[in-house]
Amino acid sequence: MKRKVDYTWRLSELMAARGLHNTTDLIPLLAERDITLSRPQVYRLVNQRPERVSLQVIAALCDIFDCTPADVLTTTAADARVRKTGTAASPNVVRLDRTVRPRRANILDE
């Protein structure tokens, strides 16, 4: 069975809980930990769901907010739904073969 794996990036929630409401407030905190990012990079890091993040950045964020990586991003995994292909017969479908079809009527002239 295939599994669908997903994650939720929660950096903006951590910043709001800490009282940091501007993304630029994070730049000096990252600079203290030797992480140099531009304003647009920090904006994307906070407001968008990143696909690739350096482990140094995650470690710096965990140090800034005194949390674990599990607090920065939460993961979920669920079984993928099996697609119905339409080739297998469903139990509530009536087969329309010769035995079920009505017979053709014969009309006789009288």
Coordinates of C-alpha atoms in Angstrom, one line a residue:
M1 CA 0.0 0.0 0.0
K2 CA 1.4 3.4 -0.9
R3 CA 1.6 6.1 1.7
K4 CA 1.1 9.8 1.2
V5 CA 3.6 11.9 3.2
D6 CA 3.1 15.6 3.8
Y7 CA 4.4 18.3 6.1
T8 CA 3.3 21.7 7.6
W9 CA 5.7 24.5 7.9
R10 CA 5.0 26.4 11.2
L11 CA 7.6 29.1 11.3
S12 CA 5.1 32.0 11.1
E13 CA 3.2 30.5 14.1
L14 CA 6.4 30.3 16.1
M15 CA 7.3 33.9 15.2
A16 CA 3.8 35.2 16.2
A17 CA 4.0 33.3 19.6
R18 CA 7.4 35.0 20.2
G19 CA 6.1 38.4 19.3
L20 CA 7.9 38.7 16.0
H21 CA 5.4 40.1 13.6
N22 CA 7.7 41.3 10.8
T23 CA 9.8 38.9 8.7
T24 CA 12.7 41.3 8.9
D25 CA 12.9 40.9 12.7
L26 CA 14.3 37.4 12.0
I27 CA 17.3 38.6 10.0
P28 CA 19.4 39.9 12.9
L29 CA 18.6 36.7 15.0
L30 CA 19.8 34.5 12.1
A31 CA 22.9 36.7 11.6
E32 CA 23.9 36.1 15.3
R33 CA 24.0 32.4 14.3
D34 CA 26.1 33.0 11.1
I35 CA 23.1 32.6 8.8
T36 CA 23.1 35.3 6.2
L37 CA 19.8 35.6 4.2
S38 CA 18.4 38.5 2.2
R39 CA 15.0 40.0 3.0
P40 CA 13.3 38.2 0.2
Q41 CA 14.8 34.9 1.2
V42 CA 13.6 35.4 4.8
Y43 CA 10.2 36.4 3.6
R44 CA 9.9 33.2 1.5
L45 CA 11.2 31.1 4.4
V46 CA 8.5 32.5 6.8
N47 CA 5.5 32.8 4.5
Q48 CA 5.9 30.0 2.0
R49 CA 6.4 26.3 2.5
P50 CA 10.0 25.6 1.6
E51 CA 10.9 22.5 -0.4
R52 CA 14.6 22.5 0.5
V53 CA 16.0 24.0 3.8
S54 CA 19.5 23.7 5.1
L55 CA 20.0 21.8 8.3
Q56 CA 22.0 24.8 9.6
V57 CA 18.9 27.0 9.1
I58 CA 16.6 24.6 10.9
A59 CA 19.1 24.3 13.7
A60 CA 19.3 28.1 14.0
L61 CA 15.6 28.4 14.0
C62 CA 15.4 25.8 16.8
D63 CA 18.0 27.8 18.8
I64 CA 16.1 31.1 18.2
F65 CA 12.7 29.8 19.3
D66 CA 14.1 27.2 21.8
C67 CA 12.2 24.4 20.2
T68 CA 12.7 21.1 18.4
P69 CA 12.6 20.5 14.6
A70 CA 9.2 18.8 15.2
D71 CA 7.9 22.1 16.4
V72 CA 9.1 23.9 13.2
L73 CA 7.5 21.4 10.9
T74 CA 4.9 18.8 11.5
T75 CA 4.7 15.7 9.4
T76 CA 1.7 13.5 8.4
A77 CA 1.6 10.2 6.7
A78 CA -1.6 8.4 5.5
D79 CA -2.4 5.5 3.3
A80 CA -3.1 6.6 -0.2
R81 CA -6.5 5.9 -1.5
V82 CA -6.7 3.1 -4.1
R83 CA -8.1 4.3 -7.4
K84 CA -11.0 2.5 -8.8
T85 CA -10.2 1.5 -12.4
G86 CA -13.7 0.7 -13.5
T87 CA -12.7 -2.7 -14.9
A88 CA -13.8 -4.7 -11.8
A89 CA -17.5 -5.4 -11.5
S90 CA -19.2 -3.7 -8.6
P91 CA -21.6 -5.9 -6.6
N92 CA -24.5 -3.5 -7.2
V93 CA -24.3 -3.4 -11.0
V94 CA -26.7 -5.5 -13.1
R95 CA -25.1 -7.4 -16.0
L96 CA -27.0 -6.8 -19.2
D97 CA -26.3 -10.0 -21.0
R98 CA -28.8 -12.0 -23.1
T99 CA -30.7 -13.7 -20.2
V100 CA -31.6 -10.4 -18.5
R101 CA -32.6 -8.4 -21.6
P102 CA -36.3 -8.4 -22.6
R103 CA -37.3 -10.4 -25.7
R104 CA -38.2 -8.5 -28.8
A105 CA -42.0 -8.4 -29.4
N106 CA -43.4 -10.0 -32.5
I107 CA -46.3 -8.1 -34.0
L108 CA -48.6 -10.2 -36.0
D109 CA -51.0 -9.0 -38.7
E110 CA -54.6 -10.2 -38.0

